[in-house]
Every structure is written in C-alpha cells, then in structure tokens.
Amino acid sequence: MIRHLLSGADLDADTATQILDTAEEMAAVAGREVKKLPALRGRTVVNLFYEDSTRTRISFEAAAKRLSADVINFSAKGSSVAKGESLKDTALTLQAMGADAVVVRHPASGAPHRLADWVDGSVVNAGDGTHEHPTQALLDAYTMRSRLGRLAGLSVAVVGDVLHSRVARSNVLLLSTLGAKVTLVGPPTLIPVDIAAALAPGTGVCYDLDTVLPSSDVVMMLRVQRERMSDSYFPSAREYARRYGLDGPRMARLPEHAIVMHPGPMNRGMEITPEVADSSRSTIVEQVANGVSVRMAVLYLLLGGNNR
Ligand code: ASP
Ligand code: CP
C-alpha cells in the first residue's frame, strides 16, 4: 500500500480497486446498529483545513471515528495561522502531538506534497487549490461502480468549470486508470487547451453538451467556482446555464440507465436545476454517504489497520 494519497495518479488499478473493495466492506459497517470498528484504536488523525469544507471535513472525521481513531480537527481560522505561523511550523507542531495521518485541504496547489516531506505520518490530500482531490475521485468511482456495476468501458462526461476543478483532474486520472473514457465538456475558456492530452491519453474534449449526452453513462456536473475566478470566463450566469446547465429536457437526452453526479456544493439553477439535482437519476446524496466508506477505507489501508 502507498504511504500518502496526494494525487489520483498515485493509484494504480490494483490499489484503487483494493480501496473500492475495502470501502464496500466499510459500507456494511455503516448499516449496523453499532457503526464502529476497533481497527485504528490508539492512532491519531488530524484534519488540517485551510479552506472551507462541509462534506470532506465531516466525512473524514466520521470515517476516523468509526475506525476508533482519535481525531483532532484543526481549522486555520481561529488558529495561530492568523498570527502568521507557516504551514511547516504548523505541521511540525501537529507532528509533535503524534499525528499518524494528516488530512489536509489548502488553497495552494501542491501544499500536501510539501507537507509529506515534513511529517512522519501519512498525508491525505483533501483538496489543494485547483490541483487535486483524490478521495473525491475515489468516492465518485465507488458511486459509479455501485450504481452501474462496472467502471471499465463507461463513458463519463465531466461538465463545466474544468479549469478550476481539482475534482475534474483527479477524476480524469483515476477513471482513466480504471478503464473509463472521460470527455471534458464546457466553454473553451474553462477547458485548458492541452489538459486532456496532459492528464491522460484517451480523454476527449467537447464544447457542446447536447452532443455528448446521448452516449454518456455518467454526467458529472462541476460547480462554477466563482471564488477562483479573477476574470469573466462567460458572458453571464444565464448564458452559462443555457449552454452548459443540466435541466430536465437535457437530462431526457441521456440513456435510460445514465446517472447524474455532482461533488457538491451545488449552484442550483446554474450548472444544475433543482429538478435534476433532486431526481432519481441524481446520486448527489449517495456520493456523500459513500464518501464516509471510501475515506474509512483510505485511512484503514494507509495506516495499516491492525497490522502496525
Ligand atoms: N467541494 C469540491 C472541492 O472542494 C468541489 C467544489 O467545491 O466545487 O473541490
Ligand atoms: N465535495 C467536496 O469536497 O465538498 P466540500 O467542499 O464541502 O468538502
């Protein structure tokens, strides 16, 4: 097993499949009356969050607790980061407190990689800038596999603000490793020119959503990340929704078995309408629940369960 999980590219097909299979076993625990396993008793997991999060932070906390680990939640707001303390000094402080794993979200792309040089424990990237979010890709793959029965050969359309999306990047890397075919869809301003070739051979690009829908098994809508936009990348929110938003009539163009995904949080009415988000094809709430099982599997396998 790998020591850190920093990128979707860290996972070969066997390791990724091992995580998804372990997550299935973990999901069985969630169905029990007592949702706890003793696997990580005596181990410490630190959640180090320099950027806002609802799902990822809470699900890592729930995952660590279900494995009986001690959990320390650190959020930059209200900490000595406000007094100018560096990431390295913060990391060394956490190290001194005996962190076995550090789960980090940071606005700077590459911050988790730096952290991995400084701490003895495992580092898990919970989202770094516009770079990667590998556990989101794992929970997305888990959701596709459980809904559609396989990953190899699936056609997955990843739609919207690809430029600013760490979810898109990690998904392209992981899904290609697992044999799915990804097409990036969005306005040309939000799809970097060489991204498909740079990320994974076989990844396609299309600027017209309606063309892609009839042949997609999965359509993954991305949030328009206004907080990362310094420029105007499209004429107006209305125009964006008209060309790239998923609404009822567009959803009807999908094959009958196809599912609609979104990592959350959503801009309802912009990239996705409430009708679609709340429909039976939508896996959005399921993705959140699967996130706990997948993160349990990641922590369990990185920390060696009972075997260390
Ligand atoms: N929650 C995901 C992330 O942190 C997606 C998003 O914010 O749009 O990358
Ligand atoms: N999907 C996701 O990472 O959500 P949060 O930003 O709420 O953690």
mmCIF file of C-alpha atoms and ligand atoms in Angstrom:
data_model
loop_
_atom_site.group_PDB
_atom_site.id
_atom_site.type_symbol
_atom_site.label_atom_id
_atom_site.label_comp_id
_atom_site.label_asym_id
_atom_site.label_seq_id
_atom_site.Cartn_x
_atom_site.Cartn_y
_atom_site.Cartn_z
ATOM 1 C CA MET A 1 0.000 0.000 0.000
ATOM 2 C CA ILE A 2 1.123 3.583 -0.688
ATOM 3 C CA ARG A 3 2.113 5.801 2.266
ATOM 4 C CA HIS A 4 0.460 9.044 1.169
ATOM 5 C CA LEU A 5 -2.543 9.793 -1.038
ATOM 6 C CA LEU A 6 -1.741 13.054 -2.797
ATOM 7 C CA SER A 7 -2.972 12.528 -6.361
ATOM 8 C CA GLY A 8 -5.232 10.313 -8.429
ATOM 9 C CA ALA A 9 -2.005 9.359 -10.220
ATOM 10 C CA ASP A 10 -0.686 7.729 -7.017
ATOM 11 C CA LEU A 11 -3.157 4.887 -7.540
ATOM 12 C CA ASP A 12 -2.596 2.041 -9.955
ATOM 13 C CA ALA A 13 -5.610 -0.069 -10.926
ATOM 14 C CA ASP A 14 -4.934 -2.731 -8.272
ATOM 15 C CA THR A 15 -4.542 -0.256 -5.415
ATOM 16 C CA ALA A 16 -7.604 1.750 -6.471
ATOM 17 C CA THR A 17 -9.665 -1.435 -6.727
ATOM 18 C CA GLN A 18 -8.421 -2.564 -3.308
ATOM 19 C CA ILE A 19 -9.635 0.754 -1.844
ATOM 20 C CA LEU A 20 -13.046 0.428 -3.535
ATOM 21 C CA ASP A 21 -13.434 -3.190 -2.378
ATOM 22 C CA THR A 22 -12.442 -2.250 1.184
ATOM 23 C CA ALA A 23 -14.927 0.641 1.061
ATOM 24 C CA GLU A 24 -17.667 -1.870 0.258
ATOM 25 C CA GLU A 25 -16.803 -3.760 3.436
ATOM 26 C CA MET A 26 -16.780 -0.491 5.368
ATOM 27 C CA ALA A 27 -20.231 0.377 3.985
ATOM 28 C CA ALA A 28 -21.562 -2.796 5.597
ATOM 29 C CA VAL A 29 -20.449 -1.377 8.971
ATOM 30 C CA ALA A 30 -22.494 1.773 8.331
ATOM 31 C CA GLY A 31 -25.595 -0.403 8.137
ATOM 32 C CA ARG A 32 -25.038 -1.875 11.621
ATOM 33 C CA GLU A 33 -26.532 -0.571 14.828
ATOM 34 C CA VAL A 34 -23.044 -0.009 16.293
ATOM 35 C CA LYS A 35 -21.128 1.696 13.481
ATOM 36 C CA LYS A 36 -17.640 1.259 14.978
ATOM 37 C CA LEU A 37 -14.602 -0.893 14.224
ATOM 38 C CA PRO A 38 -11.560 -1.051 16.549
ATOM 39 C CA ALA A 39 -9.053 -1.019 13.645
ATOM 40 C CA LEU A 40 -7.364 2.339 14.359
ATOM 41 C CA ARG A 41 -7.663 2.396 18.148
ATOM 42 C CA GLY A 42 -4.766 4.413 19.612
ATOM 43 C CA ARG A 43 -3.975 6.148 16.300
ATOM 44 C CA THR A 44 -4.402 9.883 15.746
ATOM 45 C CA VAL A 45 -5.844 11.504 12.627
ATOM 46 C CA VAL A 46 -5.506 15.277 12.219
ATOM 47 C CA ASN A 47 -7.861 17.158 9.913
ATOM 48 C CA LEU A 48 -5.898 20.239 8.810
ATOM 49 C CA PHE A 49 -8.252 22.550 6.922
ATOM 50 C CA TYR A 50 -7.024 25.858 5.491
ATOM 51 C CA GLU A 51 -10.041 26.137 3.200
ATOM 52 C CA ASP A 52 -13.780 25.798 3.773
ATOM 53 C CA SER A 53 -15.387 22.377 3.590
ATOM 54 C CA THR A 54 -18.603 20.701 4.664
ATOM 55 C CA ARG A 55 -18.615 17.173 3.210
ATOM 56 C CA THR A 56 -14.917 16.337 3.137
ATOM 57 C CA ARG A 57 -14.091 17.527 6.649
ATOM 58 C CA ILE A 58 -17.127 15.944 8.268
ATOM 59 C CA SER A 59 -16.773 12.660 6.403
ATOM 60 C CA PHE A 60 -13.075 12.297 7.273
ATOM 61 C CA GLU A 61 -13.986 12.941 10.896
ATOM 62 C CA ALA A 62 -16.816 10.388 10.782
ATOM 63 C CA ALA A 63 -14.553 7.886 8.987
ATOM 64 C CA ALA A 64 -11.736 8.193 11.537
ATOM 65 C CA LYS A 65 -14.162 7.934 14.461
ATOM 66 C CA ARG A 66 -15.863 4.850 13.010
ATOM 67 C CA LEU A 67 -12.418 3.236 12.947
ATOM 68 C CA SER A 68 -11.924 4.255 16.627
ATOM 69 C CA ALA A 69 -9.041 6.669 15.899
ATOM 70 C CA ASP A 70 -8.553 9.842 17.945
ATOM 71 C CA VAL A 71 -9.423 12.859 15.799
ATOM 72 C CA ILE A 72 -8.020 16.369 16.060
ATOM 73 C CA ASN A 73 -9.788 18.980 13.963
ATOM 74 C CA PHE A 74 -7.707 21.989 13.029
ATOM 75 C CA SER A 75 -9.114 24.851 11.052
ATOM 76 C CA ALA A 76 -6.856 27.728 10.037
ATOM 77 C CA LYS A 77 -9.494 30.228 11.145
ATOM 78 C CA GLY A 78 -9.041 30.770 14.867
ATOM 79 C CA SER A 79 -5.561 29.159 14.966
ATOM 80 C CA SER A 80 -2.052 30.639 15.166
ATOM 81 C CA VAL A 81 -2.058 30.732 11.357
ATOM 82 C CA ALA A 82 -3.793 34.075 11.889
ATOM 83 C CA LYS A 83 -0.594 35.173 13.713
ATOM 84 C CA GLY A 84 1.459 34.290 10.646
ATOM 85 C CA GLU A 85 2.557 30.744 11.526
ATOM 86 C CA SER A 86 3.755 28.854 8.455
ATOM 87 C CA LEU A 87 2.428 25.555 7.132
ATOM 88 C CA LYS A 88 5.737 23.900 8.032
ATOM 89 C CA ASP A 89 5.694 25.089 11.654
ATOM 90 C CA THR A 90 2.044 24.101 11.963
ATOM 91 C CA ALA A 91 2.903 20.663 10.545
ATOM 92 C CA LEU A 92 5.786 20.197 12.983
ATOM 93 C CA THR A 93 3.505 21.167 15.870
ATOM 94 C CA LEU A 94 0.994 18.506 14.788
ATOM 95 C CA GLN A 95 3.839 16.041 14.355
ATOM 96 C CA ALA A 96 4.929 16.688 17.949
ATOM 97 C CA MET A 97 1.407 15.784 19.034
ATOM 98 C CA GLY A 98 1.804 12.378 17.392
ATOM 99 C CA ALA A 99 -0.319 12.568 14.249
ATOM 100 C CA ASP A 100 -0.362 9.223 12.421
ATOM 101 C CA ALA A 101 -2.235 10.758 9.489
ATOM 102 C CA VAL A 102 -2.768 14.349 8.386
ATOM 103 C CA VAL A 103 -5.725 15.083 6.140
ATOM 104 C CA VAL A 104 -5.069 18.450 4.542
ATOM 105 C CA ARG A 105 -7.091 20.926 2.484
ATOM 106 C CA HIS A 106 -5.210 24.010 1.342
ATOM 107 C CA PRO A 107 -5.773 26.813 -1.199
ATOM 108 C CA ALA A 108 -2.251 26.366 -2.612
ATOM 109 C CA SER A 109 -1.804 23.635 -5.220
ATOM 110 C CA GLY A 110 0.978 21.326 -4.046
ATOM 111 C CA ALA A 111 0.732 22.117 -0.302
ATOM 112 C CA PRO A 112 0.020 18.448 0.634
ATOM 113 C CA HIS A 113 3.160 17.373 -1.274
ATOM 114 C CA ARG A 114 5.263 19.819 0.788
ATOM 115 C CA LEU A 115 3.621 18.574 3.974
ATOM 116 C CA ALA A 116 4.500 14.985 3.079
ATOM 117 C CA ASP A 117 8.205 15.981 3.221
ATOM 118 C CA TRP A 118 7.851 17.355 6.727
ATOM 119 C CA VAL A 119 5.765 14.871 8.703
ATOM 120 C CA ASP A 120 6.414 11.228 9.560
ATOM 121 C CA GLY A 121 2.779 10.136 9.230
ATOM 122 C CA SER A 122 0.634 9.629 6.151
ATOM 123 C CA VAL A 123 -0.686 12.679 4.306
ATOM 124 C CA VAL A 124 -4.044 12.640 2.529
ATOM 125 C CA ASN A 125 -4.849 15.426 0.082
ATOM 126 C CA ALA A 126 -8.392 16.628 0.808
ATOM 127 C CA GLY A 127 -8.227 19.257 -1.960
ATOM 128 C CA ASP A 128 -5.305 21.534 -2.894
ATOM 129 C CA GLY A 129 -6.083 24.687 -4.843
ATOM 130 C CA THR A 130 -7.122 23.905 -8.401
ATOM 131 C CA HIS A 131 -4.949 20.798 -8.423
ATOM 132 C CA GLU A 132 -6.398 17.556 -6.994
ATOM 133 C CA HIS A 133 -8.976 15.971 -4.704
ATOM 134 C CA PRO A 134 -8.215 12.242 -4.910
ATOM 135 C CA THR A 135 -10.674 10.962 -2.286
ATOM 136 C CA GLN A 136 -13.494 12.736 -4.153
ATOM 137 C CA ALA A 137 -12.470 10.825 -7.294
ATOM 138 C CA LEU A 138 -12.457 7.572 -5.307
ATOM 139 C CA LEU A 139 -15.936 8.172 -3.893
ATOM 140 C CA ASP A 140 -17.157 9.116 -7.368
ATOM 141 C CA ALA A 141 -15.699 5.896 -8.813
ATOM 142 C CA TYR A 142 -17.260 3.938 -5.949
ATOM 143 C CA THR A 143 -20.653 5.511 -6.674
ATOM 144 C CA MET A 144 -20.424 4.745 -10.405
ATOM 145 C CA ARG A 145 -19.382 1.159 -9.730
ATOM 146 C CA SER A 146 -22.180 0.569 -7.236
ATOM 147 C CA ARG A 147 -24.850 2.146 -9.484
ATOM 148 C CA LEU A 148 -23.695 0.823 -12.865
ATOM 149 C CA GLY A 149 -21.846 -2.354 -11.861
ATOM 150 C CA ARG A 150 -18.510 -1.559 -13.521
ATOM 151 C CA LEU A 151 -16.047 1.187 -14.404
ATOM 152 C CA ALA A 152 -14.224 -0.246 -17.396
ATOM 153 C CA GLY A 153 -15.786 0.954 -20.625
ATOM 154 C CA LEU A 154 -18.047 3.603 -19.052
ATOM 155 C CA SER A 155 -18.438 6.928 -20.877
ATOM 156 C CA VAL A 156 -18.195 9.742 -18.360
ATOM 157 C CA ALA A 157 -18.881 13.391 -19.278
ATOM 158 C CA VAL A 158 -17.304 15.867 -16.838
ATOM 159 C CA VAL A 159 -19.064 19.148 -17.439
ATOM 160 C CA GLY A 160 -18.398 22.787 -16.608
ATOM 161 C CA ASP A 161 -15.619 24.677 -14.857
ATOM 162 C CA VAL A 162 -12.823 22.193 -15.557
ATOM 163 C CA LEU A 163 -10.194 24.938 -15.352
ATOM 164 C CA HIS A 164 -10.659 25.497 -11.619
ATOM 165 C CA SER A 165 -11.734 21.979 -10.680
ATOM 166 C CA ARG A 166 -9.498 19.687 -8.661
ATOM 167 C CA VAL A 167 -12.371 17.184 -8.783
ATOM 168 C CA ALA A 168 -12.141 17.005 -12.603
ATOM 169 C CA ARG A 169 -8.381 16.481 -12.576
ATOM 170 C CA SER A 170 -8.430 13.667 -10.018
ATOM 171 C CA ASN A 171 -11.384 12.027 -11.751
ATOM 172 C CA VAL A 172 -9.697 12.051 -15.157
ATOM 173 C CA LEU A 173 -6.584 10.432 -13.691
ATOM 174 C CA LEU A 174 -8.383 7.772 -11.665
ATOM 175 C CA LEU A 175 -11.116 6.927 -14.172
ATOM 176 C CA SER A 176 -8.588 6.521 -16.978
ATOM 177 C CA THR A 177 -6.578 4.134 -14.796
ATOM 178 C CA LEU A 178 -9.752 2.144 -14.179
ATOM 179 C CA GLY A 179 -10.662 1.950 -17.869
ATOM 180 C CA ALA A 180 -13.455 4.536 -18.190
ATOM 181 C CA LYS A 181 -13.499 7.027 -21.051
ATOM 182 C CA VAL A 182 -13.772 10.657 -19.929
ATOM 183 C CA THR A 183 -14.945 13.577 -22.056
ATOM 184 C CA LEU A 184 -14.420 17.092 -20.688
ATOM 185 C CA VAL A 185 -17.278 19.404 -21.658
ATOM 186 C CA GLY A 186 -17.571 23.166 -21.145
ATOM 187 C CA PRO A 187 -16.896 26.547 -22.689
ATOM 188 C CA PRO A 188 -13.440 26.838 -24.277
ATOM 189 C CA THR A 189 -12.499 29.476 -21.682
ATOM 190 C CA LEU A 190 -12.967 26.924 -18.893
ATOM 191 C CA ILE A 191 -11.157 23.981 -20.502
ATOM 192 C CA PRO A 192 -7.379 24.482 -20.664
ATOM 193 C CA VAL A 193 -6.164 23.740 -24.195
ATOM 194 C CA ASP A 194 -3.804 20.836 -23.501
ATOM 195 C CA ILE A 195 -5.477 19.425 -20.421
ATOM 196 C CA ALA A 196 -6.846 16.239 -21.948
ATOM 197 C CA ALA A 197 -3.542 15.226 -23.505
ATOM 198 C CA ALA A 198 -1.604 16.217 -20.402
ATOM 199 C CA LEU A 199 -3.792 14.321 -17.963
ATOM 200 C CA ALA A 200 -4.497 11.033 -19.661
ATOM 201 C CA PRO A 201 -4.420 9.688 -23.201
ATOM 202 C CA GLY A 202 -7.911 8.842 -24.421
ATOM 203 C CA THR A 203 -9.554 11.778 -22.620
ATOM 204 C CA GLY A 204 -11.676 13.800 -25.024
ATOM 205 C CA VAL A 205 -12.845 17.413 -25.106
ATOM 206 C CA CYS A 206 -16.175 18.682 -26.445
ATOM 207 C CA TYR A 207 -17.658 22.172 -26.268
ATOM 208 C CA ASP A 208 -21.237 21.102 -26.936
ATOM 209 C CA LEU A 209 -23.089 19.407 -24.072
ATOM 210 C CA ASP A 210 -26.054 18.281 -26.158
ATOM 211 C CA THR A 211 -23.805 16.245 -28.467
ATOM 212 C CA VAL A 212 -22.290 14.294 -25.588
ATOM 213 C CA LEU A 213 -25.389 13.450 -23.531
ATOM 214 C CA PRO A 214 -26.958 10.618 -25.617
ATOM 215 C CA SER A 215 -23.783 8.495 -25.379
ATOM 216 C CA SER A 216 -22.941 9.153 -21.702
ATOM 217 C CA ASP A 217 -23.343 6.615 -18.911
ATOM 218 C CA VAL A 218 -22.437 9.248 -16.338
ATOM 219 C CA VAL A 219 -22.698 13.003 -16.430
ATOM 220 C CA MET A 220 -20.722 14.727 -13.705
ATOM 221 C CA MET A 221 -21.633 18.384 -13.278
ATOM 222 C CA LEU A 222 -18.969 20.680 -11.778
ATOM 223 C CA ARG A 223 -19.602 23.752 -9.672
ATOM 224 C CA VAL A 224 -18.790 27.083 -11.313
ATOM 225 C CA GLN A 225 -16.050 28.199 -8.884
ATOM 226 C CA ARG A 226 -16.566 31.920 -8.790
ATOM 227 C CA GLU A 227 -14.254 32.322 -5.804
ATOM 228 C CA ARG A 228 -11.349 31.230 -8.014
ATOM 229 C CA MET A 229 -12.284 33.438 -10.992
ATOM 230 C CA SER A 230 -10.453 36.712 -11.410
ATOM 231 C CA ASP A 231 -11.799 37.242 -14.931
ATOM 232 C CA SER A 232 -15.111 36.821 -16.619
ATOM 233 C CA TYR A 233 -14.998 33.438 -18.325
ATOM 234 C CA PHE A 234 -18.530 33.549 -19.760
ATOM 235 C CA PRO A 235 -20.994 36.332 -20.670
ATOM 236 C CA SER A 236 -23.497 35.814 -17.819
ATOM 237 C CA ALA A 237 -24.799 33.193 -15.398
ATOM 238 C CA ARG A 238 -27.933 32.922 -17.519
ATOM 239 C CA GLU A 239 -25.967 32.305 -20.684
ATOM 240 C CA TYR A 240 -23.824 29.701 -18.899
ATOM 241 C CA ALA A 241 -26.915 27.878 -17.631
ATOM 242 C CA ARG A 242 -28.465 27.967 -21.090
ATOM 243 C CA ARG A 243 -25.456 26.337 -22.764
ATOM 244 C CA TYR A 244 -23.946 24.169 -20.043
ATOM 245 C CA GLY A 245 -26.545 23.784 -17.306
ATOM 246 C CA LEU A 246 -28.243 20.406 -16.878
ATOM 247 C CA ASP A 247 -32.018 20.823 -16.824
ATOM 248 C CA GLY A 248 -34.960 18.436 -17.290
ATOM 249 C CA PRO A 249 -35.099 18.472 -21.119
ATOM 250 C CA ARG A 250 -31.347 17.887 -21.334
ATOM 251 C CA MET A 251 -31.499 15.091 -18.776
ATOM 252 C CA ALA A 252 -34.109 13.416 -21.000
ATOM 253 C CA ARG A 253 -31.428 13.087 -23.714
ATOM 254 C CA LEU A 254 -29.393 10.740 -21.514
ATOM 255 C CA PRO A 255 -29.704 6.965 -21.923
ATOM 256 C CA GLU A 256 -32.211 5.484 -19.505
ATOM 257 C CA HIS A 257 -29.585 3.903 -17.220
ATOM 258 C CA ALA A 258 -27.376 7.022 -17.008
ATOM 259 C CA ILE A 259 -26.705 8.760 -13.696
ATOM 260 C CA VAL A 260 -26.145 12.414 -12.798
ATOM 261 C CA MET A 261 -23.394 13.303 -10.336
ATOM 262 C CA HIS A 262 -22.172 16.484 -8.629
ATOM 263 C CA PRO A 263 -19.460 16.683 -5.947
ATOM 264 C CA GLY A 264 -21.260 19.458 -4.094
ATOM 265 C CA PRO A 265 -21.711 22.175 -3.066
ATOM 266 C CA MET A 266 -24.117 22.985 -5.933
ATOM 267 C CA ASN A 267 -25.085 26.271 -7.503
ATOM 268 C CA ARG A 268 -28.714 25.255 -8.021
ATOM 269 C CA GLY A 269 -30.108 26.948 -11.099
ATOM 270 C CA MET A 270 -26.697 27.479 -12.650
ATOM 271 C CA GLU A 271 -24.882 24.238 -13.527
ATOM 272 C CA ILE A 272 -27.826 22.069 -12.433
ATOM 273 C CA THR A 273 -31.541 22.698 -11.941
ATOM 274 C CA PRO A 274 -33.316 21.555 -8.745
ATOM 275 C CA GLU A 275 -35.453 19.233 -10.889
ATOM 276 C CA VAL A 276 -32.326 17.336 -11.953
ATOM 277 C CA ALA A 277 -30.487 17.540 -8.617
ATOM 278 C CA ASP A 278 -33.445 16.042 -6.782
ATOM 279 C CA SER A 279 -34.351 13.442 -9.432
ATOM 280 C CA SER A 280 -33.968 9.672 -9.080
ATOM 281 C CA ARG A 281 -31.039 9.732 -11.527
ATOM 282 C CA SER A 282 -29.083 12.025 -9.233
ATOM 283 C CA THR A 283 -26.504 10.334 -6.961
ATOM 284 C CA ILE A 284 -25.556 13.517 -5.114
ATOM 285 C CA VAL A 285 -26.691 12.445 -1.636
ATOM 286 C CA GLU A 286 -25.401 8.910 -2.206
ATOM 287 C CA GLN A 287 -21.972 10.348 -3.080
ATOM 288 C CA VAL A 288 -21.816 11.987 0.337
ATOM 289 C CA ALA A 289 -22.705 8.745 2.139
ATOM 290 C CA ASN A 290 -20.212 6.796 0.025
ATOM 291 C CA GLY A 291 -17.573 9.372 0.955
ATOM 292 C CA VAL A 292 -17.532 8.105 4.539
ATOM 293 C CA SER A 293 -16.983 4.451 3.496
ATOM 294 C CA VAL A 294 -14.303 5.391 0.979
ATOM 295 C CA ARG A 295 -12.457 7.583 3.480
ATOM 296 C CA MET A 296 -12.639 4.803 6.078
ATOM 297 C CA ALA A 297 -11.016 2.502 3.525
ATOM 298 C CA VAL A 298 -8.295 5.055 2.713
ATOM 299 C CA LEU A 299 -7.410 5.679 6.372
ATOM 300 C CA TYR A 300 -7.552 1.975 7.179
ATOM 301 C CA LEU A 301 -5.264 0.958 4.321
ATOM 302 C CA LEU A 302 -2.801 3.866 4.683
ATOM 303 C CA LEU A 303 -2.442 3.310 8.409
ATOM 304 C CA GLY A 304 -2.190 -0.442 8.067
ATOM 305 C CA GLY A 305 -5.281 -1.233 10.116
ATOM 306 C CA ASN A 306 -4.385 -3.559 12.993
ATOM 307 C CA ASN A 307 -1.137 -4.693 11.392
ATOM 308 C CA ARG A 308 1.181 -1.926 12.534
HETATM 309 N N1 ASP B 1 -16.167 20.510 -2.947
HETATM 310 C C1 ASP B 1 -15.336 20.268 -4.098
HETATM 311 C C2 ASP B 1 -13.949 20.820 -3.866
HETATM 312 O O1 ASP B 1 -13.665 21.275 -2.772
HETATM 313 C C3 ASP B 1 -15.954 20.799 -5.334
HETATM 314 C C4 ASP B 1 -16.315 22.245 -5.287
HETATM 315 O O2 ASP B 1 -16.044 22.946 -4.306
HETATM 316 O O3 ASP B 1 -16.864 22.684 -6.284
HETATM 317 O O4 ASP B 1 -13.148 20.759 -4.750
HETATM 318 N N1 CP B 2 -17.187 17.777 -2.465
HETATM 319 C C1 CP B 2 -16.494 18.460 -1.539
HETATM 320 O O1 CP B 2 -15.260 18.377 -1.441
HETATM 321 O O2 CP B 2 -17.279 19.179 -0.683
HETATM 322 P P1 CP B 2 -16.760 20.164 0.468
HETATM 323 O O3 CP B 2 -16.030 21.274 -0.216
HETATM 324 O O4 CP B 2 -17.996 20.603 1.171
HETATM 325 O O5 CP B 2 -15.837 19.369 1.353
#
